[in-house]
Every structure is written in structure tokens, then in C-alpha cells.
Amino acid sequence: MSKHFKAGGSLFQGGKEIVPAVDGVSLALSEGETLGLVGESGCGKSTLARLILGLERVTEGRIYYQGQEITGLDYTKLCDVRQNIQMVFQDSYASFDPFYTVAGIIGEPLTNFGNNGRSLGNEINSIMERVGLEPAYASRYPHELSGGQLQRVGIARALILYPKLLLCDEPVSSLDFAIKAQILGLLKDLKQQLGLTYLFISHDLSAIRYICDRVAVMYLGKIVEILSMRRLLEDICHPYTTALLAAVPVADPRLRQAERGHIKGEPPRFAGVAGGCRFYFRCPHAIPLCREVEPVLEKVGTAHAVACHLKHELGLGEQLSEVRTGGPGDSGEIYSQERSG
Amino acid sequence: MEAVLSVKNLAAYFYTRDRIVKAVDGVSLEIRSGTVTAIVGESGCGKTVTAMSILGLLAFPGRIVAGEILLNGRDLRRLTLKQLQEVRGGEIAMIFQDPVNALNPVLTVGTQMIEAVVCHRRAAGAEARALVLECMGKLGLPAPDKMFGMYPFQLSGGMCQRIMIATALSLSPSILIADEPTTALDVTVQAQILDELCRLKREFGTGILLITHDLGVVAEIADVVYIMQGGLIVESGTVYEIFDRPVHPYTKRLLQSFF
């Protein structure tokens, strides 16, 4: 049994300007897998998650869950699907009703699905125990809790229906590092205990590396590379993925790089992209072809797909792993190196 | 090198209705010019309160109860409000975690930058404008002329943070306090902002006090590190000492929890 998602291009129409937040994305997520979705702010990661849950209307394309199409379902049918797909939000405090107690927040999905009986309290207690919340917190209000505790409440609320798939939208990005490690550990444990499947959205590659099996890299509404986590350093190929990885600070002052091979600037506005590769303007390797023709996502290995015209010429992986393990040269070389093609 | 700013036995308490919260309880640190000094710790350990105390920005019910804050030998705690205002921005500038909210939403960024320059009587009129544009150019902001007339909401978080740094730079302070300057930013933008801070230190000899909880950022740009826990400095040393030979169990735990 596998879960299949095919989320296809969606367009937000606001006034005259059309912003293709998610533009022709195809992804398949198998059961028991943790797929990371990484990219800069505004690349469409969160929109993709909201599309899957039916929180946004799909403009084009289809989404399948366990072989059944779930795009454009009516409200009651969508509710059934949502029992199996739940979401953990980035800013958990903002996603709670401040007038609800913790027990009320966690229990709401259950009452929504018709469970008003005596078991409600027990269910809430057992899920709170699972996510590591003291039973005493049940009667507290969101403002009385710390960021880490709030995120635990968010996870408990998402899990109380025992869904199959959990969409985690930046669950740790607003947290302190120590709390972040705790929450990531918790998510990892819960996955094993409950046999969950995660779509883990983050802009933080270190968190992704810790928890994910596969990672999809998104840039301006398109997936530019899909990699297996285990072979990240060997396979990494797209210049954007390389740049993203190079931008993550390394926790070793000896590997400090004075002027690293950072990509400069920020993603252009969508209106600026016409034809050609979306990464053209920031890509250090761009050739004239990149401006003309948009590369398509092509499979280049068993679990590796990349959308780049220079995918065969850019064997960036080896050099990057060399840099990260303190090998010769600094990562500036990655970008100053001549293309062999 | 002589320390530009030294804080000795600083204690800042919050007098709430039911108890006294000892947010900072005996902190001593030194900042030298041309170095990045980092204070690292979890949220609530007193990092930000330390920074706010240095600038005399601690709000009610917080109060500095003891200690000395010496800027070039002058105790900032003894200054009058007017003298303190000269110091703020002029000698010690600060940039904040959330750059978009730190700027005034109804004024253009240019107006806000000029305000700082004029307040400190560094320049006026066309001269002030030229100074501001020059600083924006130095920080690698594209098309300063155009950006000068823009409002904060029209700019990205990274751009707003650069505006904040450019404003600080326009007054050429000897100390820059950066309170979690990159926490709200993307990794790619974070890397660029860290590069800018490094350049500031190298080219202008600014002493930077970096407040952060990200040990990766510390490893990347800090020279001297203070580890803070529960209002106290538990360990301090050069960045190499801290990362290679951590002594305090809390420091060890921090380094382990970071991956």
C-alpha cells in the first residue's frame, strides 16, 4: 500500500497579478517515510502542505491519498480524509484559541468527529503522556505555556485522531536549540511508535538531516531536486541545493570560511520569471541555455531526481563533502571552479 | 587590546507582584573593538536583559540593582538621560531579532535612517541623505536611491535587517549589539548577514556583542564566547576553547544538543 500525492500547479489569483505559488509540483510519499521539504521563505512549501489538506483550492492538478483522488472533495468527504491527514503548524500559539484550555484544544478534533463520551478524558490524558506533557497542564491556557510545551500541545492535537500522515509545517523553526532537539526527538519516537508518515517542511537543513529519509528541495514553486538523505553529500547536484547546504553554519570554528560560496540576494518576484530556469539569476553556473529553456525534473538515480541542464557536468557533491569534513580548500572553490562541460 | 565596554557584576531584577525574578545576577563581560563577543544561552537565561541593561533600556518592572557598565571608563549607570541618549546609537548601536517590526511601518526607511543621523547631529539636509545612501551602498543594498523611498513592508526580512545595520553604521558606533540578528531569517540570508557583520568588524573595527542561541552562528563568526545560564555566566573563553575543551557540564550539554 502506498500513498500517492500528485499536487499539480496551482495559481493564486489576486487582482491582476497571478502568483504561481506552487507551479507543477509532483511528489509521491510512501507509507512510513519522512519526506523533507526545504526551501527559502516564499518558495511555496507551506502552500503545498495546505493544498494537500484542502485548506487551499487547487488550481490545476490532482492529489491522491491511498489511490483515491482527494482534490476538490466536498466538506463531509474532506473531513473523512482529514481524520487521516493532520497538520502541525509553525506558530502553535497563534493556531490555538486563547480561550480554550489545553485539554479543550487537544480534545477538539475528537469532539468534532463525534466523540463526546467518557473516553474523551482518557484519550486526552494518554496522548498528553505520549507527547511528554504533565497531566497538570490539561487545565492551563496557551499563554501559560512555553514555546516547547505549546508545540507539544500542537503535536498532541494533531495526533489525537491517530492519523496516518502528519504534515509538519516548520514545527521547530521558532524554538530554541535545546527545545528543538527535544521536539525533533519526540517526532522521531512518535513516528516509530505510531507508524506515522511525515511531510516535514523546514528551511533548516540541519533539522531535515536529523529526521528525514528523503528531501525535496523547492525553489520558487518548483521542486529542483529530490535526494535520499543517506546519500545527500554524494548525490547533491543542483547548485541551489549546494548553496543551501553551504549556507548552514557549521558548529566548528575551525571550519569557518571567511567568504563562503554564498549565493547572493534573495529569490526574485514571480513576475520576473519567464521561460528559462528559475534559479538563473542567482546561479553561479548558468549558461545561455538556462535562460531559454526551463529544465525539467529528471530521474538520475534510484532515489535522486534533479532539474538542471548541467546535472551531468556538476559533480558538486564530492567537493562539498570534502569541505565539510575539513578537506583541502574552502567551499568558495565550489563556485569558482570551472565547468567541465 | 583594551576593552571598549566592560560590564562588572551586573545584576538586573524584575520586581513582579508575587516575587523578584533575578534575570541577571552578577554578570561580568568585556567587549573589545574589532572582535565579535557572543553571549549564548537558552531563551529566558538573561541574554537580552543583559543587552538592554547596557543601553539603559530596561523597562518597568525591571531594574538594575548592582554593577558597573563602563564604556571607555565612563559608567553608563551614572549618566543623565540626555547623556545616555548620546551614547545610544552614537556609541552603542543595537539591532534586533525582528527587523521588520523594529522599523516604523509608516515612515520610509530613508526617513528613519536620516532621523538617526540628524538626532545625533552627525549631518543635516542633503549631507545626511548622502551619508545614509553611502552607508546603504557599503552594506551591499541594491539600488540605494530606490530603496531610500520604500516602506519596511515592501522589503524582505533580510533587507530590513541590512537597513538596521546600515543605520547603525551611519553613526559609526564603537559597539554594535546584535540581539538574535538572524533568527527570523532564512539560512541563505543569514549567511549573507553574518558576512556583513564580519565585514563591519574587519573594516570598521566595530566591537560586536552577538546574542544568540545558535551555536552554528557562534562557531561561524564569534571570537570570544560567554555561555549564560539562569542569569549567570557559567563559562567563557575564546571560541576555540569553548568548542574544543568545554569544561562546564552545561556547555558540554549545549554542544551535544547542537547537531
Coordinates of C-alpha atoms in Angstrom, one line a residue:
Chain A
M1 CA 0.0 0.0 0.0
S2 CA 1.4 3.4 -0.8
K3 CA 0.2 6.9 -0.5
H4 CA 0.3 8.9 -3.7
F5 CA 0.2 12.6 -3.9
K6 CA 0.2 14.4 -7.2
A7 CA -0.1 18.1 -6.5
G8 CA -0.2 20.0 -9.7
G9 CA 0.4 23.6 -10.5
S10 CA -1.8 26.0 -8.6
L11 CA -2.2 29.7 -9.1
F12 CA -3.2 32.3 -6.7
Q13 CA -5.3 34.9 -8.4
G14 CA -5.2 38.2 -6.6
G15 CA -6.3 41.2 -8.6
K16 CA -4.4 41.4 -11.9
E17 CA -1.2 39.6 -10.8
I18 CA -1.1 35.9 -10.8
V19 CA 1.4 34.4 -8.4
P20 CA 2.2 30.8 -9.1
A21 CA 3.0 29.8 -5.5
V22 CA 3.1 26.1 -6.3
D23 CA 3.8 25.5 -10.0
G24 CA 3.6 22.0 -11.4
V25 CA 4.9 20.0 -8.4
S26 CA 4.7 16.2 -8.4
L27 CA 5.5 14.3 -5.3
A28 CA 4.9 10.8 -4.1
L29 CA 5.1 9.9 -0.4
S30 CA 5.2 6.3 0.7
E31 CA 3.9 4.9 3.9
G32 CA 6.3 5.2 6.9
E33 CA 8.5 7.6 5.2
T34 CA 9.7 11.1 6.3
L35 CA 10.0 13.4 3.4
G36 CA 11.6 16.7 4.0
L37 CA 10.6 19.8 2.0
V38 CA 13.2 22.5 2.1
G39 CA 13.5 25.9 0.6
E40 CA 13.7 29.6 1.3
S41 CA 10.7 31.6 2.6
G42 CA 8.1 32.2 -0.1
C43 CA 9.1 29.2 -2.2
G44 CA 5.6 27.5 -1.8
K45 CA 6.4 24.9 0.9
S46 CA 3.6 25.8 3.2
T47 CA 1.1 26.3 0.3
L48 CA 1.9 22.8 -0.9
A49 CA 1.0 21.4 2.6
R50 CA -2.2 23.5 2.7
L51 CA -3.2 22.2 -0.7
I52 CA -2.8 18.6 0.4
L53 CA -5.1 19.2 3.4
G54 CA -7.6 21.0 1.2
L55 CA -7.1 24.3 3.0
E56 CA -6.4 26.0 -0.3
R57 CA -8.2 25.3 -3.6
V58 CA -6.0 23.6 -6.2
T59 CA -5.9 25.5 -9.5
E60 CA -4.6 22.6 -11.5
G61 CA -3.6 19.1 -10.9
R62 CA -4.7 16.2 -8.7
I63 CA -3.9 14.9 -5.2
Y64 CA -4.3 11.2 -4.4
Y65 CA -4.4 9.7 -1.0
Q66 CA -4.2 5.9 -0.9
G67 CA -5.1 5.7 -4.5
Q68 CA -8.2 7.9 -4.1
E69 CA -8.4 11.3 -5.5
I70 CA -8.9 13.9 -2.8
T71 CA -8.8 17.1 -4.9
G72 CA -11.9 19.2 -4.7
L73 CA -13.9 16.9 -2.4
D74 CA -17.0 18.3 -0.7
Y75 CA -16.8 19.2 3.0
T76 CA -18.0 15.9 4.6
K77 CA -15.8 13.8 2.5
L78 CA -12.8 16.1 3.1
C79 CA -13.5 15.7 6.8
D80 CA -13.1 11.9 6.5
V81 CA -9.8 12.4 4.7
R82 CA -8.6 14.9 7.4
Q83 CA -9.0 12.2 10.0
N84 CA -6.0 10.6 8.4
I85 CA -4.1 13.7 7.5
Q86 CA -3.3 16.2 10.2
M87 CA -1.0 19.2 10.4
V88 CA 1.3 20.7 13.0
F89 CA 1.7 24.4 12.5
Q90 CA 4.8 26.6 12.8
D91 CA 3.4 29.2 15.3
S92 CA 1.5 26.9 17.6
Y93 CA 0.4 29.8 19.9
A94 CA -1.3 31.5 17.0
S95 CA -3.0 28.4 15.9
F96 CA -4.8 27.9 19.3
D97 CA -7.9 29.5 20.6
P98 CA -6.7 31.5 23.6
F99 CA -9.9 30.9 25.5
Y100 CA -9.6 27.1 25.3
T101 CA -7.7 25.1 27.9
V102 CA -5.0 22.7 26.8
A103 CA -7.5 19.8 27.2
G104 CA -10.0 21.6 25.2
I105 CA -7.6 22.3 22.4
I106 CA -6.3 18.7 22.2
G107 CA -9.8 17.2 22.6
E108 CA -11.5 19.4 19.9
P109 CA -10.7 17.2 16.9
L110 CA -12.2 14.2 18.9
T111 CA -15.5 16.1 19.6
N112 CA -15.6 17.3 16.0
F113 CA -15.6 13.6 15.0
G114 CA -18.4 12.7 17.4
N115 CA -16.6 11.5 20.4
N116 CA -18.3 13.2 23.4
G117 CA -18.3 10.2 25.7
R118 CA -16.5 9.4 28.8
S119 CA -13.4 8.1 27.0
L120 CA -12.6 11.7 25.9
G121 CA -10.7 12.5 29.1
N122 CA -8.8 9.3 28.9
E123 CA -7.8 9.8 25.3
I124 CA -6.6 13.3 26.1
N125 CA -4.6 12.0 29.0
S126 CA -3.0 9.2 27.0
I127 CA -2.0 11.5 24.1
M128 CA -0.6 14.1 26.5
E129 CA 1.5 11.4 28.1
R130 CA 2.8 10.3 24.7
V131 CA 4.0 13.8 23.8
G132 CA 5.5 14.3 27.2
L133 CA 3.1 16.8 28.8
E134 CA 2.3 16.6 32.5
P135 CA -1.4 15.9 33.2
A136 CA -1.5 19.1 35.3
Y137 CA -1.2 21.2 32.1
A138 CA -4.6 20.0 30.9
S139 CA -6.4 22.9 32.7
R140 CA -3.9 25.5 31.7
Y141 CA -4.3 28.1 28.9
P142 CA -2.0 28.6 25.9
H143 CA -0.5 31.8 27.3
E144 CA 0.7 30.0 30.4
L145 CA 2.9 27.6 28.4
S146 CA 6.4 27.9 27.0
G147 CA 7.1 27.6 23.3
G148 CA 8.3 23.9 23.6
Q149 CA 5.2 23.0 25.5
L150 CA 2.9 24.7 23.0
Q151 CA 4.5 22.8 20.2
R152 CA 3.9 19.6 22.2
V153 CA 0.2 20.6 22.5
G154 CA 0.1 21.2 18.8
I155 CA 1.5 17.7 18.1
A156 CA -0.9 16.2 20.6
R157 CA -3.9 17.9 18.9
A158 CA -2.7 16.6 15.5
L159 CA -2.2 13.1 16.8
I160 CA -5.3 12.5 18.9
L161 CA -7.2 11.1 15.9
Y162 CA -4.3 8.8 15.2
P163 CA -3.8 10.0 11.7
K164 CA -1.6 8.2 9.2
L165 CA 0.1 11.2 7.7
L166 CA 1.3 14.2 9.6
L167 CA 2.2 17.4 7.8
C168 CA 4.7 19.3 9.9
D169 CA 5.0 22.9 8.8
E170 CA 8.2 24.3 10.3
P171 CA 7.5 22.7 13.6
V172 CA 10.8 23.7 15.2
S173 CA 11.8 26.9 13.5
S174 CA 10.6 29.2 16.3
L175 CA 12.2 27.1 19.0
D176 CA 15.4 27.3 21.0
F177 CA 18.1 24.8 20.0
A178 CA 17.7 22.6 23.2
I179 CA 13.9 22.5 22.8
K180 CA 14.3 22.0 19.1
A181 CA 16.4 18.8 19.7
Q182 CA 13.7 17.6 22.2
I183 CA 10.8 18.1 19.8
L184 CA 12.7 16.5 16.9
G185 CA 13.5 13.6 19.1
L186 CA 9.8 13.4 20.1
L187 CA 8.7 13.4 16.5
K188 CA 11.2 10.6 15.7
D189 CA 9.9 8.5 18.6
L190 CA 6.3 9.1 17.8
K191 CA 6.9 8.0 14.2
Q192 CA 8.2 4.7 15.3
Q193 CA 5.6 4.1 18.0
L194 CA 2.6 5.0 15.8
G195 CA 3.9 4.1 12.4
L196 CA 3.4 7.7 11.0
T197 CA 4.3 9.2 7.8
Y198 CA 5.7 12.7 7.8
L199 CA 5.9 15.5 5.4
F200 CA 8.4 17.7 7.2
I201 CA 8.6 21.3 6.0
S202 CA 11.6 23.4 7.1
H203 CA 14.1 25.9 5.9
D204 CA 16.6 24.4 8.3
L205 CA 18.7 21.7 6.7
S206 CA 20.2 20.6 10.0
A207 CA 16.7 19.6 11.2
I208 CA 15.9 18.0 7.9
R209 CA 19.1 16.0 8.1
Y210 CA 18.3 14.7 11.5
I211 CA 14.8 13.5 10.8
C212 CA 14.2 12.8 7.1
D213 CA 14.7 9.9 4.8
R214 CA 14.3 11.9 1.7
V215 CA 14.4 15.5 0.9
A216 CA 12.8 17.6 -1.8
V217 CA 14.3 21.0 -2.5
M218 CA 11.9 23.6 -3.6
Y219 CA 12.6 26.9 -5.3
L220 CA 10.0 29.4 -6.4
G221 CA 7.2 26.9 -6.6
K222 CA 9.1 24.1 -8.3
I223 CA 10.9 21.1 -7.0
V224 CA 14.5 21.4 -8.2
E225 CA 16.0 18.3 -6.6
I226 CA 14.9 15.2 -4.7
L227 CA 17.5 13.4 -2.8
S228 CA 17.9 10.4 -0.4
M229 CA 19.2 11.7 2.9
R230 CA 21.7 8.9 3.2
R231 CA 23.4 9.9 0.0
L232 CA 23.0 13.6 0.4
L233 CA 26.6 14.5 0.2
E234 CA 27.5 12.1 -2.6
D235 CA 24.4 12.8 -4.8
I236 CA 23.9 16.6 -4.3
C237 CA 24.0 18.1 -7.7
H238 CA 21.7 21.1 -8.1
P239 CA 23.5 24.4 -7.5
Y240 CA 20.7 25.6 -5.3
T241 CA 20.8 22.6 -3.0
T242 CA 24.6 23.0 -2.7
A243 CA 24.2 26.7 -1.9
L244 CA 21.5 25.9 0.7
L245 CA 23.8 23.4 2.4
A246 CA 26.8 25.7 2.2
A247 CA 24.7 28.4 4.0
V248 CA 24.1 26.3 7.1
P249 CA 26.6 27.3 9.8
V250 CA 28.9 24.5 10.9
A251 CA 29.4 24.1 14.6
D252 CA 33.1 24.0 14.4
P253 CA 35.1 27.3 14.4
R254 CA 38.0 25.6 12.6
L255 CA 35.8 25.0 9.5
R256 CA 34.9 28.7 9.4
Q257 CA 35.1 30.1 6.0
A258 CA 35.9 33.8 5.6
E259 CA 34.0 34.4 2.4
R260 CA 32.0 31.3 1.7
G261 CA 30.4 30.4 -1.6
H262 CA 27.1 32.0 -0.6
I263 CA 24.5 32.7 -3.2
K264 CA 23.8 36.4 -3.1
G265 CA 20.5 38.1 -2.9
E266 CA 17.0 36.6 -2.5
P267 CA 14.6 34.9 -4.8
P268 CA 13.2 37.3 -7.4
R269 CA 9.5 38.0 -7.6
F270 CA 7.5 35.5 -9.5
A271 CA 6.6 38.0 -12.2
G272 CA 10.3 38.1 -13.0
V273 CA 10.4 34.5 -14.1
A274 CA 9.6 33.9 -17.7
G275 CA 10.7 30.8 -19.6
G276 CA 14.1 29.7 -18.5
C277 CA 15.4 28.3 -15.3
R278 CA 14.0 30.0 -12.1
F279 CA 17.4 29.9 -10.5
Y280 CA 19.1 31.5 -13.5
F281 CA 19.6 34.9 -11.8
R282 CA 21.4 33.5 -8.8
C283 CA 23.1 30.5 -10.3
P284 CA 26.9 30.7 -10.4
H285 CA 27.0 28.2 -13.2
A286 CA 24.3 29.5 -15.5
I287 CA 24.8 29.1 -19.3
P288 CA 22.7 30.8 -22.0
L289 CA 20.6 27.7 -22.4
C290 CA 19.3 28.1 -18.8
R291 CA 17.8 31.5 -19.7
E292 CA 15.9 30.0 -22.7
V293 CA 14.6 26.6 -21.6
E294 CA 13.3 25.6 -18.2
P295 CA 14.9 22.3 -17.0
V296 CA 12.5 19.5 -16.0
L297 CA 12.8 17.3 -13.0
E298 CA 14.5 14.1 -14.3
K299 CA 15.4 11.0 -12.5
V300 CA 19.2 10.4 -12.4
G301 CA 19.4 7.7 -9.8
T302 CA 17.2 5.3 -7.8
A303 CA 16.1 8.0 -5.3
H304 CA 17.6 11.0 -7.0
A305 CA 15.9 13.5 -9.3
V306 CA 17.2 16.8 -10.4
A307 CA 16.0 19.7 -12.6
C308 CA 19.1 21.3 -14.0
H309 CA 20.6 21.5 -17.5
L310 CA 24.1 20.9 -16.1
K311 CA 23.2 17.9 -14.0
H312 CA 25.8 15.7 -15.6
E313 CA 28.5 18.3 -15.5
L314 CA 28.1 19.4 -12.0
G315 CA 29.5 16.8 -9.7
L316 CA 29.4 19.1 -6.8
G317 CA 28.7 16.5 -4.1
E318 CA 32.2 15.2 -3.6
Q319 CA 33.8 18.6 -3.3
L320 CA 31.2 19.8 -0.8
S321 CA 31.7 16.7 1.5
E322 CA 35.4 17.4 1.3
V323 CA 34.9 20.9 2.5
R324 CA 32.5 19.9 5.3
T325 CA 34.9 17.3 6.7
G326 CA 37.7 19.8 6.7
G327 CA 39.4 18.6 3.5
P328 CA 41.6 20.8 1.3
G329 CA 40.3 24.1 0.0
D330 CA 37.3 26.1 1.1
S331 CA 33.8 26.0 -0.3
G332 CA 34.5 29.2 -2.3
E333 CA 36.1 26.8 -4.7
I334 CA 32.8 25.2 -5.4
Y335 CA 31.7 28.3 -7.2
S336 CA 34.9 29.4 -8.7
Q337 CA 35.5 26.0 -10.2
E338 CA 35.2 25.9 -14.0
R339 CA 32.5 23.8 -15.5
S340 CA 33.9 20.8 -17.3
G341 CA 31.1 20.9 -19.8
Chain B
M1 CA 43.8 45.4 23.5
E2 CA 41.9 47.5 25.9
A3 CA 38.2 46.6 26.4
V4 CA 35.9 49.3 25.0
L5 CA 33.0 48.2 27.1
S6 CA 33.2 46.3 30.3
V7 CA 30.3 45.1 32.4
K8 CA 31.1 44.3 36.0
N9 CA 28.9 42.3 38.3
L10 CA 25.7 43.5 36.6
A11 CA 22.5 42.4 38.4
A12 CA 19.1 43.2 37.0
Y13 CA 15.9 42.1 38.8
F14 CA 12.3 42.2 37.8
Y15 CA 10.0 43.2 40.7
T16 CA 6.7 41.4 39.8
R17 CA 3.7 41.3 42.1
D18 CA 4.4 37.9 43.7
R19 CA 8.2 37.6 43.5
I20 CA 11.5 39.0 42.4
V21 CA 12.8 37.5 39.2
K22 CA 16.6 37.6 39.2
A23 CA 17.0 37.8 35.4
V24 CA 20.7 38.8 35.5
D25 CA 22.5 38.0 38.7
G26 CA 26.2 39.1 38.7
V27 CA 27.3 39.1 35.0
S28 CA 30.8 40.4 34.1
L29 CA 31.9 40.7 30.5
E30 CA 34.2 42.6 28.2
I31 CA 33.9 43.7 24.6
R32 CA 37.0 44.7 22.6
S33 CA 37.0 46.6 19.4
G34 CA 37.3 44.5 16.2
T35 CA 36.1 41.4 17.9
V36 CA 32.8 39.5 18.0
T37 CA 31.8 38.6 21.5
A38 CA 28.9 36.2 21.8
I39 CA 26.5 35.5 24.6
V40 CA 25.0 32.1 24.2
G41 CA 22.1 30.6 26.2
E42 CA 18.6 29.3 26.1
S43 CA 15.6 31.6 26.0
G44 CA 15.0 33.2 29.4
C45 CA 18.6 32.9 30.5
G46 CA 19.0 36.7 30.7
K47 CA 20.9 37.4 27.4
T48 CA 18.6 40.1 26.2
V49 CA 18.2 41.6 29.6
T50 CA 21.9 42.0 29.8
A51 CA 21.9 43.8 26.5
M52 CA 19.0 46.0 27.4
S53 CA 20.7 46.9 30.7
I54 CA 23.8 48.0 28.9
L55 CA 21.8 50.5 27.0
G56 CA 19.7 51.5 30.0
L57 CA 16.6 50.3 28.2
L58 CA 15.3 48.0 30.9
A59 CA 11.6 48.8 31.4
F60 CA 9.5 48.6 34.5
P61 CA 9.3 46.3 36.5
G62 CA 12.9 45.6 35.6
R63 CA 15.7 47.4 37.4
I64 CA 19.5 47.3 37.5
V65 CA 20.3 46.7 41.2
A66 CA 24.0 46.4 41.1
G67 CA 27.1 46.6 38.9
E68 CA 29.0 48.9 36.7
I69 CA 28.8 49.3 32.9
L70 CA 32.0 51.1 31.8
L71 CA 32.2 52.5 28.3
N72 CA 35.8 53.7 27.8
G73 CA 36.0 54.1 31.5
R74 CA 32.7 56.0 31.9
D75 CA 30.0 54.4 34.0
L76 CA 26.8 54.5 31.9
R77 CA 24.7 54.0 35.0
R78 CA 25.7 57.4 36.3
L79 CA 24.8 59.3 33.1
T80 CA 21.8 61.6 32.8
L81 CA 19.1 60.6 30.4
K82 CA 20.4 63.2 27.9
Q83 CA 23.9 61.9 28.1
L84 CA 22.6 58.4 27.7
Q85 CA 20.8 59.3 24.6
E86 CA 24.0 60.5 23.1
V87 CA 25.5 57.1 23.8
R88 CA 22.6 55.1 22.4
G89 CA 23.1 54.8 18.7
G90 CA 26.1 57.1 18.7
E91 CA 28.5 54.9 20.6
I92 CA 26.5 51.7 21.2
A93 CA 24.0 50.8 18.5
M94 CA 21.6 47.9 18.6
I95 CA 19.9 45.7 16.0
F96 CA 17.0 43.4 16.9
Q97 CA 15.7 40.0 16.2
D98 CA 12.6 41.0 14.2
P99 CA 13.9 43.7 11.8
V100 CA 10.5 44.3 10.2
N101 CA 8.8 45.2 13.4
A102 CA 11.8 47.2 14.7
L103 CA 11.3 49.7 11.9
N104 CA 8.4 52.2 11.9
P105 CA 5.8 50.9 9.4
V106 CA 4.5 54.4 8.4
L107 CA 7.8 56.0 7.6
T108 CA 10.1 55.2 4.6
V109 CA 13.4 53.6 5.6
G110 CA 15.3 56.6 4.3
T111 CA 13.4 58.9 6.6
Q112 CA 14.1 56.7 9.6
M113 CA 17.8 56.4 8.7
I114 CA 18.1 60.2 8.3
E115 CA 16.3 60.7 11.6
A116 CA 19.1 58.8 13.4
V117 CA 21.8 60.8 11.7
V118 CA 20.1 64.1 12.4
C119 CA 19.4 63.2 16.0
H120 CA 23.0 62.7 16.7
R121 CA 23.9 65.8 14.7
R122 CA 26.3 64.0 12.5
A123 CA 24.9 65.7 9.4
A124 CA 21.8 67.5 8.2
G125 CA 19.9 68.0 5.0
A126 CA 21.5 66.9 1.8
E127 CA 24.6 65.9 3.6
A128 CA 22.6 63.5 5.8
R129 CA 21.0 62.0 2.8
A130 CA 24.3 61.4 1.1
L131 CA 25.7 59.8 4.3
V132 CA 22.8 57.4 4.5
L133 CA 23.0 56.5 0.9
E134 CA 26.7 55.8 1.3
C135 CA 26.1 53.5 4.2
M136 CA 23.4 51.6 2.3
G137 CA 25.9 51.2 -0.6
K138 CA 28.6 49.9 1.8
L139 CA 26.2 47.2 3.0
G140 CA 25.6 46.0 -0.5
L141 CA 22.0 47.1 -0.7
P142 CA 20.9 47.1 -4.3
A143 CA 19.8 50.5 -5.8
P144 CA 20.0 52.6 -2.5
D145 CA 18.3 55.5 -4.2
K146 CA 15.2 53.4 -4.9
M147 CA 15.2 51.7 -1.6
F148 CA 15.5 55.0 0.3
G149 CA 11.9 55.8 -0.5
M150 CA 10.5 52.4 0.3
Y151 CA 8.5 51.4 3.3
P152 CA 9.5 48.4 5.5
F153 CA 6.7 46.2 4.4
Q154 CA 7.9 46.5 0.8
L155 CA 11.2 44.9 1.8
S156 CA 12.1 41.4 2.8
G157 CA 13.3 40.5 6.3
G158 CA 16.9 40.3 5.2
M159 CA 16.7 43.7 3.5
C160 CA 15.2 45.2 6.7
Q161 CA 18.0 43.7 8.8
R162 CA 20.5 45.3 6.4
I163 CA 18.7 48.6 6.8
M164 CA 19.1 48.3 10.5
I165 CA 22.8 47.5 10.2
A166 CA 23.2 50.4 7.7
T167 CA 21.5 52.8 10.2
A168 CA 23.9 51.6 12.9
L169 CA 26.8 52.0 10.6
S170 CA 25.9 55.6 9.6
L171 CA 26.7 56.7 13.2
S172 CA 29.9 54.7 13.3
P173 CA 29.4 53.3 16.8
S174 CA 32.2 51.6 18.6
I175 CA 29.9 48.8 19.8
L176 CA 27.1 47.1 18.0
I177 CA 24.8 44.9 20.0
A178 CA 23.1 42.3 17.8
D179 CA 20.2 40.6 19.5
E180 CA 19.5 37.4 17.6
P181 CA 20.1 39.2 14.3
T182 CA 19.4 36.2 12.1
T183 CA 16.9 34.1 14.0
A184 CA 14.0 35.3 11.9
L185 CA 15.8 34.9 8.6
D186 CA 16.4 32.1 6.1
V187 CA 19.7 30.3 6.2
T188 CA 20.8 31.7 2.9
V189 CA 20.0 35.3 4.1
Q190 CA 21.5 34.5 7.5
A191 CA 24.8 33.6 5.8
Q192 CA 24.8 36.9 4.0
I193 CA 24.0 39.0 7.2
L194 CA 26.8 37.1 9.0
D195 CA 29.2 38.1 6.3
E196 CA 28.1 41.7 6.7
L197 CA 28.7 41.6 10.4
C198 CA 32.2 40.2 9.8
R199 CA 33.0 42.9 7.4
L200 CA 31.8 45.6 9.9
K201 CA 34.2 44.2 12.4
R202 CA 37.1 43.9 10.0
E203 CA 36.8 47.1 8.1
F204 CA 35.4 49.5 10.7
G205 CA 36.8 47.8 13.9
T206 CA 33.4 47.7 15.5
G207 CA 33.1 45.6 18.6
I208 CA 30.1 43.4 18.2
L209 CA 28.1 41.9 21.0
L210 CA 26.2 39.0 19.5
I211 CA 23.3 37.5 21.4
T212 CA 22.2 34.1 20.1
H213 CA 21.1 30.6 20.8
D214 CA 22.5 29.2 17.7
L215 CA 25.9 27.6 18.2
G216 CA 26.4 27.3 14.5
V217 CA 26.3 31.1 14.2
V218 CA 28.8 31.4 17.1
A219 CA 31.2 28.9 15.5
E220 CA 30.9 30.9 12.3
I221 CA 31.7 34.4 13.5
A222 CA 32.4 34.8 17.2
D223 CA 35.9 35.3 18.7
V224 CA 35.0 35.3 22.4
V225 CA 32.1 33.3 23.8
Y226 CA 30.2 33.7 27.1
I227 CA 27.9 30.8 28.0
M228 CA 25.0 32.0 30.1
Q229 CA 22.5 30.1 32.2
G230 CA 19.9 31.3 34.7
G231 CA 21.3 34.8 34.8
L232 CA 24.9 33.8 35.3
I233 CA 27.9 33.4 33.0
V234 CA 28.8 29.8 33.6
E235 CA 31.8 29.6 31.2
S236 CA 33.7 32.0 29.0
G237 CA 36.7 31.7 26.7
T238 CA 37.8 32.0 23.1
V239 CA 35.6 30.3 20.5
Y240 CA 38.2 27.6 20.2
E241 CA 38.5 26.9 23.9
I242 CA 34.7 26.6 24.2
F243 CA 34.3 24.3 21.3
D244 CA 37.4 22.2 21.8
R245 CA 37.6 22.0 25.6
P246 CA 34.3 22.8 27.2
V247 CA 34.6 22.5 31.0
H248 CA 31.2 23.3 32.5
P249 CA 28.6 20.5 32.2
Y250 CA 26.1 23.0 30.8
T251 CA 28.4 23.9 28.0
K252 CA 29.0 20.3 27.2
R253 CA 25.3 19.7 27.1
L254 CA 24.7 22.6 24.8
L255 CA 27.4 21.4 22.4
Q256 CA 25.9 17.9 22.4
S257 CA 22.3 19.1 21.7
F258 CA 23.5 21.0 18.7
F259 CA 23.8 19.0 15.6

